PDB file of C-alpha atoms in Angstrom:
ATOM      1  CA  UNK A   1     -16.269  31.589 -12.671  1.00 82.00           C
ATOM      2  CA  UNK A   2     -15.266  31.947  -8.404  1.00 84.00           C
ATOM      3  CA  UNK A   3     -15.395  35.406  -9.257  1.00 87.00           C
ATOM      4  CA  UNK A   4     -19.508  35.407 -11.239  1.00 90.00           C
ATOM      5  CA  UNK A   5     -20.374  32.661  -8.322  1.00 88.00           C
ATOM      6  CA  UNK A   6     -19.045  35.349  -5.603  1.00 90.00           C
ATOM      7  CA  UNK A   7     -19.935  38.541  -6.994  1.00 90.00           C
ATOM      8  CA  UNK A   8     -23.671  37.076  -8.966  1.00 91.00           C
ATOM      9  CA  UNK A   9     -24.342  33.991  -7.411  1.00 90.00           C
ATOM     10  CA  UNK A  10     -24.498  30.471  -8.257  1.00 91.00           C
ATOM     11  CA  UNK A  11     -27.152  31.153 -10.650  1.00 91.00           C
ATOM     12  CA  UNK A  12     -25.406  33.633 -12.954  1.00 91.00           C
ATOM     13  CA  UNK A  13     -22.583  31.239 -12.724  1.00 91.00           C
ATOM     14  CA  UNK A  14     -25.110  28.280 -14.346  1.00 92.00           C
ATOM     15  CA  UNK A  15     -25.982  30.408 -16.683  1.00 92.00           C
ATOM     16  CA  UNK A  16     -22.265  31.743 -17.971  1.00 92.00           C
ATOM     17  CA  UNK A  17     -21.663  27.726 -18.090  1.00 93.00           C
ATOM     18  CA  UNK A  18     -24.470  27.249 -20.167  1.00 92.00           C
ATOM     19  CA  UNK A  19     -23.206  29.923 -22.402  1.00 92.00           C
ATOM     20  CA  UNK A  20     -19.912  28.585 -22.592  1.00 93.00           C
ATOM     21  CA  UNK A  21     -21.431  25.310 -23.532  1.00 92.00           C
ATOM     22  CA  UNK A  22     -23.800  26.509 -26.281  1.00 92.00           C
ATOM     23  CA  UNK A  23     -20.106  28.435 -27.621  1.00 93.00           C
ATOM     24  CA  UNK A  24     -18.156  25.342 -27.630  1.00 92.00           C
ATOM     25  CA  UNK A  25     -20.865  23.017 -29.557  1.00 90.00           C
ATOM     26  CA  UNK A  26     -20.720  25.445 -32.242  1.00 90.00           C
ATOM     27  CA  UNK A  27     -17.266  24.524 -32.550  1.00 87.00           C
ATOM     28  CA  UNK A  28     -17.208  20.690 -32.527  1.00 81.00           C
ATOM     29  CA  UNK A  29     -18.099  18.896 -35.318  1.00 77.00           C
ATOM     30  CA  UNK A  30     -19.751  16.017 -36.079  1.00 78.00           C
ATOM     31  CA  UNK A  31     -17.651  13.408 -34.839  1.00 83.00           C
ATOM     32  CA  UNK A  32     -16.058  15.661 -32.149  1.00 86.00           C
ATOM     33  CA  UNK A  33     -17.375  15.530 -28.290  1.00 89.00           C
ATOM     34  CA  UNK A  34     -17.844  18.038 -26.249  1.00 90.00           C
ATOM     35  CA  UNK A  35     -17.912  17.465 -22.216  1.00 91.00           C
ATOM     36  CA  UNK A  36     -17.986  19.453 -18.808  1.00 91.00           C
ATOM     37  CA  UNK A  37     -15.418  17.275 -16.120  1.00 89.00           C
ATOM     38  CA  UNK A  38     -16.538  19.456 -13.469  1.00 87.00           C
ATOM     39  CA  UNK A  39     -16.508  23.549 -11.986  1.00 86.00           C
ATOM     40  CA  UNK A  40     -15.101  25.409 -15.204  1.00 88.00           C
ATOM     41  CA  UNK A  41     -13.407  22.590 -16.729  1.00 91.00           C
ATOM     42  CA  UNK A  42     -14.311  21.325 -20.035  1.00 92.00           C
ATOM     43  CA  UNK A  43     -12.687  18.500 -22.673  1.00 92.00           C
ATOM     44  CA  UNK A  44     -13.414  18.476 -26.147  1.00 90.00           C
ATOM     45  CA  UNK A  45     -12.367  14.718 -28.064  1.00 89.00           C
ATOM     46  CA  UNK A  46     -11.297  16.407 -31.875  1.00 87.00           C
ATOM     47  CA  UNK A  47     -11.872  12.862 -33.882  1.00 84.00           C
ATOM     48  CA  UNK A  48      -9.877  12.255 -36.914  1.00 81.00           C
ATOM     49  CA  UNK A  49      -6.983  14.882 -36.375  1.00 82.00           C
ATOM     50  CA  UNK A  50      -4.436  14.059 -39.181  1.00 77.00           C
ATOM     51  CA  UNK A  51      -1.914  16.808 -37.914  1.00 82.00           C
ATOM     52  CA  UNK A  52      -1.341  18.531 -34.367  1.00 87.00           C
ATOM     53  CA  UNK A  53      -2.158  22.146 -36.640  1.00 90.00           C
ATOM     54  CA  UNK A  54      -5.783  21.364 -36.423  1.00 88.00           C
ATOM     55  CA  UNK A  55      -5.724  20.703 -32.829  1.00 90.00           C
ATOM     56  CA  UNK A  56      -3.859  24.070 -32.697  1.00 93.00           C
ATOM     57  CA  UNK A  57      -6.379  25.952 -34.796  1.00 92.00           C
ATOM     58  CA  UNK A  58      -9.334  24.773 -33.010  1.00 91.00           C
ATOM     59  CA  UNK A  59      -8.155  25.893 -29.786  1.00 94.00           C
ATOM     60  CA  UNK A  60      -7.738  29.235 -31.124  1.00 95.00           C
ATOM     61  CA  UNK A  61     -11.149  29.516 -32.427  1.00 93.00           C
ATOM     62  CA  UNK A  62     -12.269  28.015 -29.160  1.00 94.00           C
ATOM     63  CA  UNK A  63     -10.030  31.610 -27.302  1.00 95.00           C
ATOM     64  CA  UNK A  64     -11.323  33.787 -30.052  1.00 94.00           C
ATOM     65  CA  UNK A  65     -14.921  32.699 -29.125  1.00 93.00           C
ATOM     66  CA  UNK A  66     -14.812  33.155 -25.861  1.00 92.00           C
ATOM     67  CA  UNK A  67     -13.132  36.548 -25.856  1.00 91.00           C
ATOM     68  CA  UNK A  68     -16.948  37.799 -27.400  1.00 92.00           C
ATOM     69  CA  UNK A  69     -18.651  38.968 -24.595  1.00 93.00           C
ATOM     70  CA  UNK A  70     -21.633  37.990 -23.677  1.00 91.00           C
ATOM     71  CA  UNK A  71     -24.310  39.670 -21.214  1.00 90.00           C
ATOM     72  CA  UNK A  72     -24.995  38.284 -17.872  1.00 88.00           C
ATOM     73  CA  UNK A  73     -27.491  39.691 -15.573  1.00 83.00           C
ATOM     74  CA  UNK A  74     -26.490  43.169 -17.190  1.00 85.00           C
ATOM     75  CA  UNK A  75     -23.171  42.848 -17.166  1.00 88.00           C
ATOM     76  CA  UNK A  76     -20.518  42.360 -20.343  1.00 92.00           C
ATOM     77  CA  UNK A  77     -17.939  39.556 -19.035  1.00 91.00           C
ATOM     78  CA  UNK A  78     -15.302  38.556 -21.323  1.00 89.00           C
ATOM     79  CA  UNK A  79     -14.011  35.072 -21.083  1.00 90.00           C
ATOM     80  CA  UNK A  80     -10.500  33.584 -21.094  1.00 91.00           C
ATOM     81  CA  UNK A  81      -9.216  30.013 -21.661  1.00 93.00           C
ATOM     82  CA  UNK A  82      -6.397  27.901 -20.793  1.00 93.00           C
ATOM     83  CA  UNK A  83      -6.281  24.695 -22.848  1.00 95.00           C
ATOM     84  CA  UNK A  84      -4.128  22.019 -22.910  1.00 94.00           C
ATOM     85  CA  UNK A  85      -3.691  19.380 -25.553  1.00 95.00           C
ATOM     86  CA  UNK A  86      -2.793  15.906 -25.807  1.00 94.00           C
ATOM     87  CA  UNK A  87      -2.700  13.603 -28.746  1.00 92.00           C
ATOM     88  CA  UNK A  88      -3.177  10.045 -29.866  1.00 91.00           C
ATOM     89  CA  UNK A  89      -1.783   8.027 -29.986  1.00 91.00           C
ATOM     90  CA  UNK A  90       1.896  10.164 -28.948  1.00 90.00           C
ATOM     91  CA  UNK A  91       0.586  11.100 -25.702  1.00 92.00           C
ATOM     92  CA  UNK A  92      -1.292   8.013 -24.668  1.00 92.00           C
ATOM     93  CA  UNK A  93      -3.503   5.420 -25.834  1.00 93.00           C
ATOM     94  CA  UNK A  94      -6.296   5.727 -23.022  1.00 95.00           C
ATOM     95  CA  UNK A  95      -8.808   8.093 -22.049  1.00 92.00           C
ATOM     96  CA  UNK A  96      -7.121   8.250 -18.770  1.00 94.00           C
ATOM     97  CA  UNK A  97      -3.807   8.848 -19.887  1.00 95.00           C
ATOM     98  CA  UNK A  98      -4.718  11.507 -22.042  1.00 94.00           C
ATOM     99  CA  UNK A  99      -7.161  13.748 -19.517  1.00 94.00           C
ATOM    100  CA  UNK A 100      -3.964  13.458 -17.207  1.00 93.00           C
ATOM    101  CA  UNK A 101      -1.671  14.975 -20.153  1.00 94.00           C
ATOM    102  CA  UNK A 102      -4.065  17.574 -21.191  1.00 94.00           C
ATOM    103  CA  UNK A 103      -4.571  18.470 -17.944  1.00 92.00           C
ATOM    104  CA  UNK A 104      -0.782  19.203 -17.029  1.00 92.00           C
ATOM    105  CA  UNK A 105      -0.538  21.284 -20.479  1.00 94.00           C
ATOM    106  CA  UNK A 106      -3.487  22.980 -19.409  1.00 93.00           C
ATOM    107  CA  UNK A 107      -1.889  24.132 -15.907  1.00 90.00           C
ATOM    108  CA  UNK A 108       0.709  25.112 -18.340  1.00 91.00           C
ATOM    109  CA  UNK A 109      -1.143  27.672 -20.031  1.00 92.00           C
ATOM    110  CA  UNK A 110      -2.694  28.833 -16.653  1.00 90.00           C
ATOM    111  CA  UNK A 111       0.626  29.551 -16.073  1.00 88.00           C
ATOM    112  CA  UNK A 112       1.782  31.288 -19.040  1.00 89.00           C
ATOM    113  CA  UNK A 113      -1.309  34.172 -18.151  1.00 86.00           C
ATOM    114  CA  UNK A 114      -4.232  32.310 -19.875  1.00 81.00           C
ATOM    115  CA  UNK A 115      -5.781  32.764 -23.299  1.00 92.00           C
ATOM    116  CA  UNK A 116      -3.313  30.533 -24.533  1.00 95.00           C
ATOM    117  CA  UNK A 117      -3.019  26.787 -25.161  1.00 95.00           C
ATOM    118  CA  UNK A 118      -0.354  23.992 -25.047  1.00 95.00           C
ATOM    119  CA  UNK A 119       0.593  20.550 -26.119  1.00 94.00           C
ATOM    120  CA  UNK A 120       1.593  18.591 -23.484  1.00 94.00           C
ATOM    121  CA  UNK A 121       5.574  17.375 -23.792  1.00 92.00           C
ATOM    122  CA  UNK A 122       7.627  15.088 -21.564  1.00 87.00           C
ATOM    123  CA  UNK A 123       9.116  17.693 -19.999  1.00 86.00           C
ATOM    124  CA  UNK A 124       5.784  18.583 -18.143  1.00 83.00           C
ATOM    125  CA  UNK A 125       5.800  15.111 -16.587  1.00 75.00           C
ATOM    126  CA  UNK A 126      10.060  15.565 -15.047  1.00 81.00           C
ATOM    127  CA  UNK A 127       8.495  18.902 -14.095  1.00 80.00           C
ATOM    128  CA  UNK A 128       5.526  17.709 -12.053  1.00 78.00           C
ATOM    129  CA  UNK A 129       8.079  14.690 -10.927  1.00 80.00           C
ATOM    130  CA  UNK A 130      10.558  17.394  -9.733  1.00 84.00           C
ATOM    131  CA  UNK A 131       7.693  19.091  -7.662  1.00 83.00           C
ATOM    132  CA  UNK A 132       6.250  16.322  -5.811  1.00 83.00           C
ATOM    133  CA  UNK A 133       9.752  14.988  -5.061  1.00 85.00           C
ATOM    134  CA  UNK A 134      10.834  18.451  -3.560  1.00 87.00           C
ATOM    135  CA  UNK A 135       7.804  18.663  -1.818  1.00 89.00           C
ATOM    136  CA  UNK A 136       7.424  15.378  -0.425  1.00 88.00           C
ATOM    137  CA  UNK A 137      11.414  16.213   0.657  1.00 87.00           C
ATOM    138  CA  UNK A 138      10.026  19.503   2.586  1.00 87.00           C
ATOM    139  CA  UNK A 139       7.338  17.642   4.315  1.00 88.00           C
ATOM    140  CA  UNK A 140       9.564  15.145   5.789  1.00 87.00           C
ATOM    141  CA  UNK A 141      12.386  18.311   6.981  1.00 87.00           C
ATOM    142  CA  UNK A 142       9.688  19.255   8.617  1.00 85.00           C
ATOM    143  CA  UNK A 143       8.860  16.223  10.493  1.00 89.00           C
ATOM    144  CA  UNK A 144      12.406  15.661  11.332  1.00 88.00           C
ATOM    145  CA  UNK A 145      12.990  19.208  12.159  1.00 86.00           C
ATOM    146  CA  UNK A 146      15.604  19.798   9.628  1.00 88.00           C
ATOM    147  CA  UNK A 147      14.442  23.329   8.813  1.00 88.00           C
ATOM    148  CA  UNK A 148      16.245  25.539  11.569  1.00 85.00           C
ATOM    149  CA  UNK A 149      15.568  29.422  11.985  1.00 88.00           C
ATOM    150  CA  UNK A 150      17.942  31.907  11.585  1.00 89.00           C
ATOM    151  CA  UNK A 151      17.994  35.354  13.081  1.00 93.00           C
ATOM    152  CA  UNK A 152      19.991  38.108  11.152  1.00 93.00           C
ATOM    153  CA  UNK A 153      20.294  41.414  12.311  1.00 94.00           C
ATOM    154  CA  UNK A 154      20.152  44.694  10.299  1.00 95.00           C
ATOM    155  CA  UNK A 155      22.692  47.115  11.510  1.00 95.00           C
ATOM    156  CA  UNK A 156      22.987  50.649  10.213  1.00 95.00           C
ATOM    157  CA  UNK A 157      26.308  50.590   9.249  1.00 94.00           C
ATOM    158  CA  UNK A 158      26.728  54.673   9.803  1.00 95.00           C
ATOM    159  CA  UNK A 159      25.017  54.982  12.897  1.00 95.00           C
ATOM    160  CA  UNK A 160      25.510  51.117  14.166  1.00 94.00           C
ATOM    161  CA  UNK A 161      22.365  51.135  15.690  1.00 96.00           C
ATOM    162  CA  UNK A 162      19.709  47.765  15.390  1.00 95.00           C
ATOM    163  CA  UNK A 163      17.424  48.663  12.833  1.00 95.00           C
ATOM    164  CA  UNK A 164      15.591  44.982  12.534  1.00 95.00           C
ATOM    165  CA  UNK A 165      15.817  41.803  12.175  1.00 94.00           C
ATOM    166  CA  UNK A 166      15.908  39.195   9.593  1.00 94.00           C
ATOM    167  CA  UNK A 167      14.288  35.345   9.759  1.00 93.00           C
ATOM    168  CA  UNK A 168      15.545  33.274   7.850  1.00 90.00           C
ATOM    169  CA  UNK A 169      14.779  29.274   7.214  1.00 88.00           C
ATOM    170  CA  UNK A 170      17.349  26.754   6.425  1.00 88.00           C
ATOM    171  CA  UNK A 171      16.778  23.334   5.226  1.00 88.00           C
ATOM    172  CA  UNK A 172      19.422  20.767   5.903  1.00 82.00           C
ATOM    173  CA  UNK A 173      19.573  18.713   3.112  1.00 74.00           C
ATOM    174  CA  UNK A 174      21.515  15.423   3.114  1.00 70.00           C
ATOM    175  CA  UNK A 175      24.457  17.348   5.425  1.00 66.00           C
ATOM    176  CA  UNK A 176      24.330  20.584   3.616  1.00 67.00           C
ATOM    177  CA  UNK A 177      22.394  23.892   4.836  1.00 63.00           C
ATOM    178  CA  UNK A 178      20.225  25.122   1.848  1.00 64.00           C
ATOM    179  CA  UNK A 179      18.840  28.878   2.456  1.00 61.00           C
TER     180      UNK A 179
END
């Protein structure tokens, strides 16, 4: 969508969500819900799923349907999706809990190159724990200066001669330099 909004405009970018919009309601059913959070996010509440394969198959249809093109102001653009899913009642028993979940799997498929879904699992949560921690960690080296520079010279080793230099940054962490 940053790339329609940049290269179209705004408009063209209403439009391709309005598309994307009419797509997806062809896909719920009755009971389901279909919602836009915000930008080119959207959440789609499957009621009555009595096995995580239908959650699966959905979000295939929903990657299938998108990969149609569609014309935009002339143009053929060809959507992709990353989804994430979470479940009730194994990934949470509140609305809340379960945008947060599907929204980590989703990040997960973003990462895996898109056009592809996930369900969330535990393991995204130590993941995004592991992150935070290391990065709140790098913050605070940097307050307390414990990141120190390193210069390393490149030497030919026929001629000898100084052929660059190399800058390197070391973290001390808890006594121990980490390159």
């Amino acid at each position: 969508f940053k790339r329609i909004n940049d290269s179209m405009g705004h408009g063209a970018g209403d439009e391709l969500l309005i598309e994307v919009s009419r797509r997806l309601i062809t896909i719920e059913r009755g009971d389901d819900l279909v919602a836009r959070l915000g930008g080119d996010e959207f959440v789609m509440l499957i009621d009555n799923i009595t096995d995580s394969h239908v959650a699966a198959k959905v979000a295939q249809r929903i990657i299938d349907m998108l990969a149609t093109p569609c014309k935009l102001s002339g143009h053929e653009i060809i959507l992709t999706a990353s989804i994430g899913i979470a479940v009730y009642p194994d990934d949470g028993e509140t609305a809340t809990l379960l945008l947060q979940k599907s929204d980590k799997a989703m990040y997960a498929s973003k990462t895996a190159g898109r056009n592809v879904y996930h369900f969330f699992d535990e393991s995204m949560n130590a993941h995004a724990l592991e992150r935070l921690t290391l990065e709140t960690q790098l913050r605070n080296a940097v307050k307390s200066e414990d990141i120190g520079l390193h210069y390393q010279p490149k030497v030919n080793m026929v001629t000898g001669a100084l052929e660059g230099l190399e800058v390197l940054a070391r973290w001390n962490l808890n006594g121990k330099m980490v390159p």
